[in-house]
Every structure is written in structure tokens, then in C-alpha cells.
CSV table of C-alpha atoms and ligand atoms in Angstrom, one decimal:
chain,number,residue,atom,x,y,z
S,1,MET,CA,25.2,45.2,96.4
S,2,THR,CA,23.6,48.4,94.2
S,3,HIS,CA,25.8,51.8,92.6
S,4,ALA,CA,23.4,52.9,95.3
S,5,GLY,CA,25.6,53.4,98.1
S,6,LEU,CA,28.0,55.2,96.2
S,7,ILE,CA,25.3,58.1,95.5
S,8,ASP,CA,25.5,61.1,98.4
S,9,ARG,CA,22.5,63.4,99.1
S,10,PHE,CA,23.8,65.8,96.7
S,11,GLY,CA,23.2,63.3,93.6
S,12,ARG,CA,26.8,62.8,93.5
S,13,VAL,CA,28.4,59.3,91.9
S,14,HIS,CA,31.0,58.3,93.6
S,15,ARG,CA,33.9,56.1,91.3
S,16,ASP,CA,37.6,57.6,92.1
S,17,LEU,CA,38.7,55.8,95.7
S,18,ARG,CA,41.7,57.2,96.6
S,19,ILE,CA,43.8,55.0,98.8
S,20,SER,CA,46.7,56.4,100.6
S,21,LEU,CA,49.8,53.8,100.7
S,22,THR,CA,51.4,55.0,103.7
S,23,ASP,CA,51.7,58.6,105.0
S,24,ARG,CA,55.9,58.6,105.6
S,25,CYS,CA,57.9,60.7,102.3
S,26,SER,CA,61.3,60.8,100.6
S,27,LEU,CA,60.5,64.7,100.4
S,28,ARG,CA,59.4,67.5,102.7
S,29,CYS,CA,57.1,69.5,100.7
S,30,THR,CA,56.7,72.5,102.3
S,31,TYR,CA,53.7,73.3,101.8
S,32,CYS,CA,52.8,69.0,102.7
S,33,MET,CA,55.0,68.7,105.0
S,34,PRO,CA,56.8,70.2,108.3
S,35,ALA,CA,60.4,69.6,108.3
S,36,ASP,CA,60.7,67.2,110.7
S,37,GLY,CA,58.1,66.4,113.9
S,38,VAL,CA,55.7,64.9,111.9
S,39,PRO,CA,53.3,62.6,114.0
S,40,TRP,CA,53.7,58.6,111.6
S,41,LEU,CA,50.8,56.2,111.7
S,42,GLN,CA,52.0,53.8,114.4
S,43,ARG,CA,52.6,51.0,112.0
S,44,ASP,CA,49.9,48.7,113.1
S,45,THR,CA,47.2,51.3,112.6
S,46,MET,CA,48.1,50.6,108.8
S,47,LEU,CA,46.8,49.3,106.8
S,48,SER,CA,48.0,45.4,105.4
S,49,THR,CA,47.6,44.6,101.9
S,50,ASP,CA,45.3,42.7,102.0
S,51,GLU,CA,42.9,44.6,104.4
S,52,LEU,CA,43.1,47.8,101.5
S,53,VAL,CA,42.7,45.9,99.0
S,54,ARG,CA,39.3,43.8,100.3
S,55,VAL,CA,38.0,47.5,101.6
S,56,ALA,CA,38.5,48.5,97.2
S,57,ARG,CA,37.0,45.2,96.4
S,58,VAL,CA,33.7,46.1,98.0
S,59,ALA,CA,34.2,49.2,96.6
S,60,VAL,CA,35.0,48.3,93.0
S,61,GLU,CA,31.5,46.5,93.4
S,62,MET,CA,29.8,49.3,94.6
S,63,GLY,CA,30.8,50.7,91.6
S,64,ILE,CA,33.7,52.4,92.1
S,65,GLU,CA,35.5,52.6,88.6
S,66,GLU,CA,39.2,54.3,89.4
S,67,ILE,CA,41.5,54.1,91.6
S,68,ARG,CA,44.3,56.7,92.7
S,69,LEU,CA,47.1,55.3,95.0
S,70,THR,CA,48.9,58.2,96.2
S,71,GLY,CA,50.0,59.2,100.1
S,72,GLY,CA,52.5,60.2,101.6
S,73,GLU,CA,54.7,59.1,99.1
S,74,PRO,CA,52.9,55.7,97.8
S,75,LEU,CA,56.5,53.8,96.1
S,76,LEU,CA,58.2,53.6,99.4
S,77,ARG,CA,55.4,51.2,100.0
S,78,ALA,CA,57.3,48.2,100.2
S,79,ASP,CA,55.3,45.6,97.8
S,80,VAL,CA,53.4,48.6,95.8
S,81,VAL,CA,54.3,46.4,92.5
S,82,ASP,CA,51.4,43.2,94.3
S,83,VAL,CA,49.2,46.5,95.2
S,84,VAL,CA,48.7,47.5,91.9
S,85,ASP,CA,48.3,43.9,90.8
S,86,ARG,CA,45.7,42.6,93.0
S,87,LEU,CA,43.9,46.2,92.8
S,88,ALA,CA,43.3,45.7,88.8
S,89,HIS,CA,42.6,42.4,89.2
S,90,LEU,CA,39.5,43.6,90.8
S,91,ASP,CA,36.1,43.0,88.8
S,92,GLY,CA,33.1,45.4,89.2
S,93,PRO,CA,29.7,46.4,87.3
S,94,ALA,CA,32.4,48.3,84.7
S,95,GLY,CA,34.6,45.8,84.7
S,96,HIS,CA,38.5,46.2,86.5
S,97,PRO,CA,39.2,49.5,88.0
S,98,GLU,CA,42.3,52.3,86.2
S,99,ILE,CA,44.5,52.5,88.8
S,100,SER,CA,46.9,55.3,88.8
S,101,LEU,CA,49.2,56.7,90.5
S,102,THR,CA,50.0,60.4,91.6
S,103,THR,CA,53.9,60.4,92.5
S,104,ASN,CA,56.8,62.6,93.5
S,105,ALA,CA,59.2,60.1,90.9
S,106,LEU,CA,61.9,59.0,93.0
S,107,ARG,CA,61.3,55.4,92.9
S,108,LEU,CA,60.1,56.1,89.4
S,109,PRO,CA,63.6,54.3,87.5
S,110,GLN,CA,63.5,51.4,89.8
S,111,LEU,CA,59.8,50.5,89.1
S,112,ALA,CA,57.9,51.7,86.7
S,113,SER,CA,58.1,49.2,83.9
S,114,GLN,CA,57.0,47.0,87.1
S,115,LEU,CA,54.3,48.7,87.8
S,116,VAL,CA,52.7,48.7,84.0
S,117,ASP,CA,53.5,45.3,84.2
S,118,ALA,CA,50.9,44.9,87.0
S,119,GLY,CA,48.8,47.4,85.8
S,120,LEU,CA,49.5,50.4,86.6
S,121,THR,CA,47.8,52.8,83.4
S,122,ARG,CA,48.9,56.4,84.3
S,123,VAL,CA,50.6,58.6,86.8
S,124,ASN,CA,50.9,62.3,88.1
S,125,VAL,CA,54.3,63.3,89.1
S,126,SER,CA,55.1,66.3,91.5
S,127,LEU,CA,57.3,68.7,90.0
S,128,ASP,CA,57.0,72.4,91.1
S,129,THR,CA,60.2,74.2,90.0
S,130,LEU,CA,62.9,73.1,87.2
S,131,ARG,CA,65.8,74.8,89.2
S,132,ARG,CA,67.6,73.1,91.3
S,133,ASP,CA,68.5,75.9,94.4
S,134,ARG,CA,64.3,76.2,94.6
S,135,PHE,CA,64.1,72.4,94.9
S,136,ILE,CA,66.1,72.1,97.9
S,137,GLU,CA,64.0,75.1,99.5
S,138,LEU,CA,60.6,73.8,98.1
S,139,THR,CA,61.3,70.2,99.1
S,140,ARG,CA,64.6,70.0,101.8
S,141,ARG,CA,65.7,67.4,100.2
S,142,ASP,CA,68.6,67.9,96.8
S,143,LYS,CA,66.6,65.5,94.4
S,144,LEU,CA,65.2,67.4,91.6
S,145,VAL,CA,67.8,65.5,88.8
S,146,GLU,CA,66.3,61.7,90.5
S,147,THR,CA,62.9,63.3,89.9
S,148,LEU,CA,63.2,64.4,86.3
S,149,ALA,CA,65.6,60.7,86.1
S,150,GLY,CA,61.7,59.8,87.1
S,151,ILE,CA,59.5,61.1,85.2
S,152,ALA,CA,61.6,60.3,82.0
S,153,ALA,CA,61.5,56.3,83.0
S,154,ALA,CA,57.2,56.7,83.5
S,155,GLU,CA,57.2,58.0,80.2
S,156,ALA,CA,59.8,55.4,78.7
S,157,ALA,CA,57.5,52.7,80.8
S,158,GLY,CA,54.8,53.4,78.5
S,159,LEU,CA,53.0,55.6,80.9
S,160,ALA,CA,50.4,57.9,78.9
S,161,PRO,CA,49.6,60.6,79.6
S,162,ILE,CA,52.2,62.2,82.1
S,163,LYS,CA,50.6,64.6,84.3
S,164,ILE,CA,53.3,67.6,85.7
S,165,ASN,CA,51.7,68.7,89.6
S,166,ALA,CA,52.7,72.0,91.1
S,167,VAL,CA,51.9,74.2,93.6
S,168,ALA,CA,52.5,77.1,92.8
S,169,MET,CA,53.1,80.0,96.1
S,170,ARG,CA,53.9,83.5,95.4
S,171,GLY,CA,57.4,84.4,95.6
S,172,VAL,CA,58.8,81.3,95.6
S,173,ASN,CA,57.3,79.2,92.2
S,174,ASP,CA,55.4,81.4,91.1
S,175,ASP,CA,57.5,83.0,87.8
S,176,GLU,CA,57.9,79.5,87.2
S,177,VAL,CA,54.4,78.9,85.3
S,178,VAL,CA,55.6,79.1,81.7
S,179,ASP,CA,58.6,77.8,82.4
S,180,LEU,CA,56.8,74.2,83.5
S,181,THR,CA,54.5,75.0,80.9
S,182,GLN,CA,57.2,75.5,78.5
S,183,PHE,CA,58.4,71.5,80.3
S,184,CYS,CA,55.3,69.5,80.2
S,185,VAL,CA,55.0,71.5,75.8
S,186,ASP,CA,58.8,69.7,75.1
S,187,HIS,CA,58.1,66.6,76.5
S,188,GLY,CA,54.6,65.8,75.3
S,189,TYR,CA,53.4,66.3,79.3
S,190,GLN,CA,50.5,67.0,80.6
S,191,MET,CA,51.2,70.8,83.2
S,192,ARG,CA,48.0,70.8,86.2
S,193,PHE,CA,48.9,74.5,88.4
S,194,ILE,CA,47.2,73.6,91.9
S,195,GLU,CA,45.8,76.0,94.2
S,196,GLN,CA,48.1,76.2,97.8
S,197,MET,CA,45.1,74.3,100.2
S,198,PRO,CA,44.9,74.7,104.0
S,199,LEU,CA,46.3,71.0,104.1
S,200,ASP,CA,50.1,71.4,105.2
S,201,GLY,CA,51.1,70.0,108.7
S,202,GLY,CA,52.2,73.2,109.5
S,203,HIS,CA,49.5,75.2,109.4
S,204,THR,CA,51.1,78.3,107.8
S,205,TRP,CA,48.1,78.1,104.8
S,206,ASP,CA,47.4,81.9,104.3
S,207,ARG,CA,44.6,83.0,101.6
S,208,HIS,CA,47.0,86.3,100.6
S,209,GLN,CA,49.2,84.5,100.1
S,210,MET,CA,47.8,81.5,98.1
S,211,VAL,CA,48.3,82.0,94.3
S,212,THR,CA,45.5,81.7,92.3
S,213,GLY,CA,44.0,80.3,89.9
S,214,GLU,CA,43.1,83.5,87.7
S,215,GLU,CA,47.3,85.0,88.1
S,216,ILE,CA,48.3,81.6,86.7
S,217,LEU,CA,45.9,81.3,84.3
S,218,ALA,CA,47.3,85.0,83.3
S,219,ALA,CA,50.4,84.7,83.4
S,220,LEU,CA,49.9,81.7,80.9
S,221,ARG,CA,48.0,83.6,78.7
S,222,ALA,CA,51.0,86.2,78.1
S,223,ARG,CA,52.8,83.7,76.5
S,224,TRP,CA,50.1,81.6,74.7
S,225,THR,CA,46.7,81.7,73.4
S,226,LEU,CA,45.1,79.4,75.4
S,227,THR,CA,41.4,77.8,74.2
S,228,GLU,CA,38.9,76.6,77.8
S,229,ARG,CA,38.3,72.8,76.8
S,230,ASP,CA,34.4,71.9,77.8
S,231,ASP,CA,35.2,68.1,78.5
S,232,ARG,CA,35.8,68.7,82.4
S,233,GLY,CA,32.9,66.2,83.8
S,234,ALA,CA,33.9,65.4,87.2
S,235,ALA,CA,37.8,66.2,86.9
S,236,PRO,CA,39.3,68.8,89.6
S,237,ALA,CA,41.3,70.1,86.4
S,238,GLN,CA,40.1,72.9,84.1
S,239,VAL,CA,42.1,72.6,81.2
S,240,TRP,CA,42.9,75.4,78.1
S,241,ASP,CA,44.4,73.6,74.7
S,242,ILE,CA,47.6,75.4,73.9
S,243,ALA,CA,47.8,77.8,70.7
S,244,GLY,CA,50.2,76.3,68.4
S,245,THR,CA,50.9,73.6,70.5
S,246,ASP,CA,49.7,69.9,71.1
S,247,ALA,CA,49.7,70.6,74.4
S,248,SER,CA,47.0,71.7,77.4
S,249,VAL,CA,47.2,72.9,80.6
S,250,GLY,CA,45.2,72.7,84.0
S,251,VAL,CA,44.3,74.8,86.7
S,252,ILE,CA,42.8,72.9,89.5
S,253,ALA,CA,41.6,76.1,91.4
S,254,SER,CA,40.1,74.1,94.7
S,255,VAL,CA,40.3,77.6,96.5
S,256,THR,CA,38.9,80.1,94.2
S,257,ALA,CA,36.8,77.9,91.8
S,258,PRO,CA,35.7,74.5,93.9
S,259,PHE,CA,34.6,71.9,91.6
S,260,CYS,CA,32.7,70.3,94.4
S,261,GLY,CA,29.4,70.0,93.1
S,262,THR,CA,30.6,67.5,91.0
S,263,CYS,CA,33.0,65.7,93.8
S,264,ASP,CA,33.1,62.0,92.7
S,265,ARG,CA,36.1,61.0,95.3
S,266,VAL,CA,36.7,59.5,98.4
S,267,ARG,CA,39.6,58.0,100.3
S,268,LEU,CA,41.0,55.9,102.7
S,269,THR,CA,43.5,56.7,104.5
S,270,ALA,CA,46.6,54.4,105.0
S,271,ASP,CA,44.8,53.6,108.7
S,272,GLY,CA,41.4,52.4,107.3
S,273,GLN,CA,39.9,55.8,107.8
S,274,LEU,CA,37.2,56.3,104.7
S,275,ARG,CA,36.9,60.1,103.9
S,276,ALA,CA,34.5,61.8,101.7
S,277,CYS,CA,36.8,64.7,101.1
S,278,LEU,CA,39.9,65.9,101.8
S,279,PHE,CA,38.0,68.7,103.7
S,280,ALA,CA,36.1,66.3,105.9
S,281,ARG,CA,36.6,66.0,110.1
S,282,GLU,CA,34.3,63.0,109.7
S,283,GLU,CA,35.8,59.5,109.3
S,284,SER,CA,34.6,56.1,108.7
S,285,ASP,CA,37.2,53.5,111.1
S,286,LEU,CA,37.1,51.0,108.7
S,287,ARG,CA,40.4,49.9,109.8
S,288,GLY,CA,38.0,49.0,113.1
S,289,LEU,CA,35.1,46.6,111.0
S,290,LEU,CA,37.8,44.7,109.1
S,291,ARG,CA,39.4,43.5,112.0
S,292,GLY,CA,36.2,43.0,114.2
S,293,GLY,CA,35.4,40.1,111.7
S,294,CYS,CA,33.0,42.2,109.2
S,295,THR,CA,31.4,41.3,106.8
S,296,ASP,CA,31.0,42.6,103.5
S,297,GLU,CA,27.5,44.5,104.0
S,298,VAL,CA,28.9,45.4,107.0
S,299,LEU,CA,32.0,46.9,104.8
S,300,ALA,CA,29.6,48.2,102.4
S,301,ASP,CA,26.9,49.9,103.9
S,302,ALA,CA,29.9,51.7,106.5
S,303,ILE,CA,31.0,53.3,103.2
S,304,ALA,CA,27.7,54.3,102.2
S,305,ALA,CA,27.7,55.7,105.1
S,306,ASN,CA,29.9,57.8,105.1
S,307,LEU,CA,29.1,59.0,101.6
S,308,ARG,CA,25.7,60.9,103.6
S,309,LEU,CA,27.9,62.7,106.3
S,310,LYS,CA,29.8,64.1,102.5
S,311,LYS,CA,28.7,68.2,102.7
S,312,PRO,CA,28.0,69.9,99.6
S,313,GLY,CA,30.8,71.6,99.5
S,314,HIS,CA,34.4,72.1,101.4
S,315,ASP,CA,33.5,75.9,103.1
S,316,ILE,CA,37.1,76.6,102.9
S,317,ASP,CA,36.0,80.2,102.8
S,318,ASP,CA,33.7,80.0,106.1
S,319,PRO,CA,34.6,82.1,108.7
S,320,GLY,CA,34.4,79.1,110.9
S,321,PHE,CA,36.5,76.2,108.8
S,322,LEU,CA,38.6,74.8,110.4
S,323,GLN,CA,42.0,72.5,108.4
S,324,PRO,CA,41.5,69.3,108.9
S,325,ASP,CA,43.7,67.6,111.2
S,326,ARG,CA,46.1,65.3,109.1
S,327,PRO,CA,48.1,67.2,107.0
S,328,MET,CA,47.9,65.7,103.1
S,329,SER,CA,50.2,63.7,103.8
S,330,ALA,CA,48.0,61.5,105.9
S,331,ILE,CA,44.5,61.5,103.9
S,332,GLY,CA,46.3,61.4,100.9
S,333,GLY,CA,45.9,64.1,98.2
A,401,SAM,N1,53.8,62.4,97.5
A,401,SAM,C1,52.7,62.5,96.0
A,401,SAM,C2,53.0,63.6,95.0
A,401,SAM,O1,53.6,64.1,95.5
A,401,SAM,O2,52.6,63.3,94.3
A,401,SAM,C3,51.3,62.0,96.5
A,401,SAM,C4,51.4,62.4,97.4
A,401,SAM,S1,51.2,64.3,97.9
A,401,SAM,C5,50.2,64.7,99.5
A,401,SAM,C6,49.3,64.7,96.4
A,401,SAM,C7,49.2,65.9,95.8
A,401,SAM,O3,49.0,66.6,97.0
A,401,SAM,C8,50.8,66.2,95.3
A,401,SAM,O4,50.2,66.5,93.8
A,401,SAM,C9,51.4,67.5,96.0
A,401,SAM,O5,51.3,68.8,95.0
A,401,SAM,C10,49.2,68.4,96.4
A,401,SAM,N2,49.5,69.2,97.8
A,401,SAM,C11,50.5,68.7,99.1
A,401,SAM,N3,50.0,69.1,99.9
A,401,SAM,C12,49.4,70.1,98.8
A,401,SAM,C13,48.5,71.5,99.3
A,401,SAM,N4,49.0,71.9,100.6
A,401,SAM,N5,48.0,72.3,98.9
A,401,SAM,C14,47.7,71.6,96.9
A,401,SAM,N6,47.8,70.7,97.0
A,401,SAM,C15,49.0,69.9,97.7
A,402,SF4,FE1,55.6,64.5,99.9
A,402,SF4,FE2,54.3,64.5,98.2
A,402,SF4,FE3,53.6,65.5,100.4
A,402,SF4,FE4,55.9,66.4,98.8
A,402,SF4,S1,53.5,66.5,98.5
A,402,SF4,S2,56.0,65.7,101.5
A,402,SF4,S3,56.2,64.3,98.2
A,402,SF4,S4,53.6,63.6,99.7
């Protein structure tokens, strides 16, 4: 197996594998899931831990250097600590992969130290508001206190840096850009604002309602002097240092300033489908290969073939753009 399999037609080298551990979630964020009637993945279609670790092992041997666990809510997977432990022990040309997690934090008080012991190095937590009434409106659950406790537990367990993700929404939480950032400045976390993408289960995304990265920056600049960093690499976030603090703030302007040209990410869904892009309309059925008794070489070839299908960009601005059938919760954000 060679690294060549992780290079796509446009020369992008893929180093980051995002694995969705489940499509289930303990919240129902409006930009991600409908209130109810979610078409859950069938249990028997979900990859077993042996199956997902095998895909990850082959991908790491091909050159994947970072594995991010996501979902749905990845901490709802009963054996998540074991998953982290097994993934952290994989070995590739660059050594062991770095294991990180994107979570709503609700189970971090119980799990943070076990996850660190198992090999988790970094965590991103979703927190869209600091106001309880808004949290309830946004996530359809009354869990702000528990989310904040989860973030504190991640810090106490030694996870660093802690990144806080917020999707900015017009008339919902866009007046909290400064407050959320100040919360991160005060606690030593890194704030990341994300432009809302057309990936909600309810298909209600409206470009004109979307708060743009420029608007987020304008709100931040009204409060702080920002200096743009020039070490972005393949990261989705453009980051600014905040003058007078040790903190930085990032903006992920996926829609208005796409970073597809440097994308190094590929995604494995909880039901074993490989997707080279959040917005891909083609998936490769690795579950079928695994359950058909394929060799590692066949798996590696399927991963390489999937990357060859990757488009140069997501084409959200194209009049013919079609939202993927799966919502974010079933792709893995
Ligand atoms: N449940 C975990 C969480 O919320 O962090 C992990 C999964 S969630 C799908 C991963 C990330 O996707 C979160 O930061 C969430 O804010 C983001 N996300 C979900 N739907 C989105 C959308 N329509 N546009 C932009 N970001 C979205
Ligand atoms: Fe759940 Fe995360 Fe989606 Fe919110 S963004 S509904 S926490 S998967």
C-alpha cells in the first residue's frame, strides 16, 4: 500500500479521516436534525467496532495521520473508550494517528478522563449560545448546564486545546458572537464560528438567512483588534489572534469562502460508507466489501477509488447544487 492512494485528481493529499460512530444524538440542533421523525440508520447496517477499526487501520497504513470521531453524538457509542484506545494504537508511515473528537459534551463528565487515558488528544465542543432559553430553542433540549459541565470536565482531564464550535444563525444567536468569544477568552478555549451549511435534516437552509463569515468578523472587530494568522494549512478555520489576550478566534466560512482547494478530509459514515466530501453525492460501500470478506488490498483500492471521485469544490453556489440526501448527523460533521 502507498500514500499515492490518498492523493486525489487535484493533488490533494488526504491525512484526516472523520469517522461517524453513530447517527443518534442526545440533542436536536435545528441546523442539523429535525425535531422528530429522524430516519435512523438500521442497527444491522452500522459498522461493528472491529469493522471500523479495520477500515481505519488500512487508511492509516495508506497515510491517514489524524482520526476525528464524530456523529451524531459519538459519545453515545457504548464502547467509545475502547474505540479510541484501538484507533490510538494504529500505526502508519507517520506513526500513531492523532485521535480527536467532536462532541456536544453531555457525556464528558463521565468519560473525559477515560478517553484521555485511552489516547484522545483533542476535543471540539458545540456550544451555540450561553443563554438557557436559547439553548432550549436551538437544541430542543434543556441541557446548557450539562454542556458547560462537560466542557469543564474536558479541561480538567487535560484535553487541550479545547475548541468551541458555534453555528451563527441570524436572529437566533448572531448577537452572541462577542459573548461566546469572551467566554473562550476567559477560559482559555479557542472559539470557532461556522457558517451554516445546507446539511440540515429539515432542508430549511436559506442562503439569505445565513450569517456570513464577514458579518461574524465585523462583530468581532467592533470589540477587538484582530490579526490574521498565516499558518492555516489544510484547516477549515481562518484564525485571528485577539489583541490584548492570549486567545484566537476562527471562522469557518465553508459557504462564502470555501477551502476545498486544500481539503485533506475523507469521511466514513456509521453505516460504512466512504464519502470524500460533506457534499458528496457518491459514496463507496465499504461495509459491503468488509462483509463480503474482502482483503485489505481491496479495501485500500476502494478508498483510493473513492478519492478519485472527489470534486474540486462543493458547488453550493452552482444553480444545480443538490443538498446531499443524508443530513449532517448521518454524515459525520
Ligand atoms: N454531536 C457532535 C457535535 O455537535 O459537536 C458531533 C457531530 S456535529 C454534526 C459536528 C459539527 O457539525 C458541530 O460542530 C455542528 O455545529 C456542525 N453542524 C451540524 N450541522 C451543521 C450545519 N448545517 N452547518 C454547519 N455546521 C453544522
Ligand atoms: Fe447532535 Fe451535534 Fe447534530 Fe447537535 S450538531 S443535533 S449535538 S449531532
